[in-house]
Amino acid sequence: MTPWLGLFVLLGSWSLGNWGAEACTCSPSHPQDAFCNSDIVIRAKVVGKKLVKDGPFGTLVYTIKQMKMYRGFTKMPHVQYIYTEASESLCGLKLEVNKYQYLLTGRVYDSKLYTGLCNFVERWDQLTLSQRKGLNYRYHLGCNCKIKSCYYLPCFVTSKNECLWTDMLSNFGYPGYQSKHYACIRQKGGYCSWYRGWAPPDKSIINATDP
């Protein structure tokens, strides 16, 4: 088993841009969870790619130009290559070369960055302003909070560090209003709640069940 095969089975985070091909199944994940659970989060442009013989269908190696790093400074301060399965059925990721800037997330194995359809990967120009602000500082503030998925009503938070994620009720998590515009941040008093706004988080408390 290649490192990425183990990754998509264990990580199970979600890409806003891709649901994947047959046999690739990913659990929905709020962008904040995808950020907090990733070793590396960067904005980059793909400038090249090649197929190498590694694993049952080969591995795609993308050469990237890193524009900015949001997470992973101590893990891998500069990323030049990213690795993914060549087959979409194994959650391999297809990226355009010399066309777009991407928000890329992934995990590091043996000093290599692996990513795929089950990671949070999106064209930079498709991210909302709130998501970009989340990447810069808000998501990091909420990594000690827990985003609890709600698939069926009724749903309730069961601890003060939870925010209720209800996108699946109306949008099946794709992309969903909370995913696009909210971060779950710890407020004064130790409670986590959804936050959206221009002021510092502790000045705007939003009900955790109804953002």
Coordinates of C-alpha atoms in Angstrom, one line a residue:
M1 CA 0.0 0.0 0.0
T2 CA 1.4 3.4 -1.0
P3 CA 1.3 6.2 1.6
W4 CA -1.6 7.9 -0.2
L5 CA -3.7 4.8 -0.2
G6 CA -3.5 4.7 3.5
L7 CA -4.0 8.5 3.6
F8 CA -7.4 8.6 1.9
V9 CA -8.7 5.7 4.0
L10 CA -7.6 7.3 7.3
L11 CA -7.9 11.0 6.7
G12 CA -11.3 11.2 5.1
S13 CA -11.3 14.9 4.7
W14 CA -13.2 16.6 1.9
S15 CA -12.4 18.5 -1.3
L16 CA -14.8 21.3 -2.2
G17 CA -13.8 21.0 -5.8
N18 CA -14.2 17.3 -6.4
W19 CA -16.4 14.4 -5.3
G20 CA -14.2 11.9 -7.0
A21 CA -14.7 9.0 -9.3
E22 CA -16.2 5.6 -8.7
A23 CA -14.5 3.7 -5.7
C24 CA -13.3 7.0 -4.2
T25 CA -15.5 7.8 -1.2
C26 CA -14.8 10.8 1.0
S27 CA -16.5 11.9 4.2
P28 CA -17.6 15.6 4.2
S29 CA -15.4 17.9 6.2
H30 CA -15.7 21.6 7.0
P31 CA -12.7 23.6 5.6
Q32 CA -11.7 24.4 9.1
D33 CA -11.4 20.7 10.0
A34 CA -9.5 20.0 6.8
F35 CA -7.1 22.8 7.7
C36 CA -6.6 21.7 11.2
N37 CA -6.1 18.0 10.2
S38 CA -3.6 18.7 7.5
D39 CA 0.2 18.8 7.9
I40 CA 0.5 21.3 5.1
V41 CA -1.8 24.1 3.8
I42 CA -0.5 26.2 1.0
R43 CA -1.5 28.4 -2.0
A44 CA 0.4 27.4 -5.1
K45 CA 0.5 27.2 -8.9
V46 CA 1.2 24.0 -10.7
V47 CA 4.0 24.4 -13.2
G48 CA 4.6 20.8 -14.2
K49 CA 3.7 17.2 -13.8
K50 CA 5.0 13.7 -14.5
L51 CA 3.9 10.1 -14.0
V52 CA 6.2 7.8 -12.1
K53 CA 5.9 4.1 -11.7
D54 CA 4.9 3.8 -8.0
G55 CA 1.9 1.8 -6.8
P56 CA -0.7 -0.2 -8.9
F57 CA -1.5 2.7 -11.3
G58 CA 1.5 5.0 -10.8
T59 CA 1.8 8.3 -9.0
L60 CA 1.4 11.8 -10.4
V61 CA 4.1 14.2 -9.2
Y62 CA 3.2 17.8 -9.6
T63 CA 5.9 20.5 -9.6
I64 CA 4.5 23.6 -7.9
K65 CA 5.4 27.2 -7.3
Q66 CA 4.5 27.9 -3.7
M67 CA 2.9 31.3 -3.2
K68 CA 2.1 31.3 0.5
M69 CA 2.1 28.8 3.4
Y70 CA -0.7 28.8 6.0
R71 CA 0.2 25.7 7.9
G72 CA 3.2 23.4 8.2
F73 CA 6.1 25.8 8.7
T74 CA 8.0 23.4 10.9
K75 CA 7.0 20.3 8.9
M76 CA 8.0 21.4 5.5
P77 CA 8.7 25.1 5.1
H78 CA 8.9 25.1 1.4
V79 CA 7.0 22.7 -0.9
Q80 CA 8.3 22.0 -4.5
Y81 CA 6.5 18.8 -5.3
I82 CA 3.1 17.2 -4.4
Y83 CA 2.2 13.5 -4.9
T84 CA -1.1 11.9 -5.7
E85 CA -2.4 8.7 -7.1
A86 CA -2.6 8.6 -10.9
S87 CA -6.0 7.0 -10.8
E88 CA -9.1 9.0 -9.8
S89 CA -10.7 5.7 -8.6
L90 CA -8.0 5.8 -5.9
C91 CA -8.7 9.4 -5.1
G92 CA -6.0 10.7 -7.3
L93 CA -6.2 14.5 -8.0
K94 CA -6.1 16.1 -11.4
L95 CA -4.7 19.7 -11.5
E96 CA -4.3 22.1 -14.4
V97 CA -0.7 23.1 -15.2
N98 CA 0.2 26.8 -15.6
K99 CA -3.4 27.8 -15.4
Y100 CA -4.7 28.4 -11.8
Q101 CA -3.5 29.0 -8.3
Y102 CA -4.8 26.4 -5.9
L103 CA -5.4 26.1 -2.2
L104 CA -3.8 22.7 -1.4
T105 CA -3.8 20.6 1.7
G106 CA -2.2 17.3 2.5
R107 CA -0.2 15.1 4.7
V108 CA 3.6 14.5 4.8
Y109 CA 5.0 10.9 4.6
D110 CA 8.7 10.2 4.2
S111 CA 9.4 13.9 3.5
K112 CA 6.8 14.0 0.7
L113 CA 3.5 15.9 0.5
Y114 CA 0.6 13.7 -0.5
T115 CA -2.8 15.0 -1.5
G116 CA -6.0 13.8 -3.3
L117 CA -9.7 14.1 -3.8
C118 CA -10.4 13.6 -0.1
N119 CA -8.3 16.6 0.8
F120 CA -9.5 20.2 0.8
V121 CA -8.3 21.4 -2.6
E122 CA -9.9 24.3 -4.4
R123 CA -9.0 26.9 -7.0
W124 CA -8.0 30.0 -5.2
D125 CA -10.4 32.2 -7.2
Q126 CA -13.3 30.0 -6.1
L127 CA -12.7 30.6 -2.3
T128 CA -14.9 33.0 -0.5
L129 CA -13.5 36.0 1.4
S130 CA -14.4 34.3 4.6
Q131 CA -12.5 31.2 3.7
R132 CA -9.4 33.2 2.8
K133 CA -9.6 35.0 6.1
G134 CA -10.1 31.6 7.8
L135 CA -6.9 30.3 6.2
N136 CA -5.0 33.4 7.4
Y137 CA -5.9 33.2 11.1
R138 CA -9.5 32.1 12.0
Y139 CA -9.2 28.4 11.3
H140 CA -6.1 28.2 13.4
L141 CA -7.9 29.8 16.3
G142 CA -10.5 27.1 16.1
C143 CA -8.4 24.0 16.0
N144 CA -9.2 23.2 19.6
C145 CA -12.9 23.3 18.8
K146 CA -14.9 20.4 17.4
I147 CA -17.2 20.7 14.4
K148 CA -20.1 18.3 14.8
S149 CA -21.8 17.1 11.6
C150 CA -25.6 17.1 11.5
Y151 CA -27.2 14.8 8.9
Y152 CA -30.7 14.5 10.3
L153 CA -32.8 16.6 12.7
P154 CA -32.9 16.9 15.6
C155 CA -29.2 17.7 16.2
F156 CA -27.7 19.0 19.4
V157 CA -24.2 20.0 20.7
T158 CA -23.2 17.9 23.6
S159 CA -20.2 19.9 24.9
K160 CA -19.1 23.5 25.1
N161 CA -16.3 23.0 22.5
E162 CA -18.7 21.9 19.7
C163 CA -20.2 23.8 16.8
L164 CA -23.1 22.2 14.9
W165 CA -22.5 21.9 11.2
T166 CA -25.8 21.7 9.3
D167 CA -24.8 22.2 5.7
M168 CA -25.6 18.5 4.9
L169 CA -29.3 19.2 5.7
S170 CA -29.8 21.5 2.8
N171 CA -26.7 21.2 0.6
F172 CA -25.2 17.8 1.4
G173 CA -22.1 19.7 2.5
Y174 CA -21.4 21.0 -1.0
P175 CA -20.5 23.7 -0.6
G176 CA -22.9 24.9 2.1
Y177 CA -23.2 28.3 3.8
Q178 CA -21.3 27.4 6.9
S179 CA -18.5 25.9 4.9
K180 CA -18.2 29.1 2.8
H181 CA -18.7 31.8 5.4
Y182 CA -18.1 30.6 9.0
A183 CA -15.4 29.4 11.3
C184 CA -15.9 27.7 14.7
I185 CA -13.9 29.6 17.2
R186 CA -13.5 29.5 21.0
Q187 CA -15.1 32.5 22.6
K188 CA -14.9 34.1 26.1
G189 CA -16.0 31.6 28.7
G190 CA -14.5 28.7 26.8
Y191 CA -17.4 28.0 24.5
C192 CA -17.0 27.4 20.8
S193 CA -19.4 29.0 18.4
W194 CA -19.7 30.0 14.8
Y195 CA -18.1 33.3 13.9
R196 CA -18.4 35.5 10.9
G197 CA -17.5 39.2 10.9
W198 CA -14.8 41.9 10.8
A199 CA -14.4 42.4 14.5
P200 CA -12.3 40.2 16.8
P201 CA -14.0 36.8 17.5
D202 CA -14.8 37.5 21.2
K203 CA -16.9 40.6 20.2
S204 CA -19.4 38.7 18.1
I205 CA -21.0 35.6 19.6
I206 CA -23.1 33.5 17.2
N207 CA -25.4 30.8 18.3
A208 CA -23.7 27.4 17.8
T209 CA -26.8 25.8 16.4
D210 CA -28.1 28.6 14.1
P211 CA -25.3 30.5 12.4

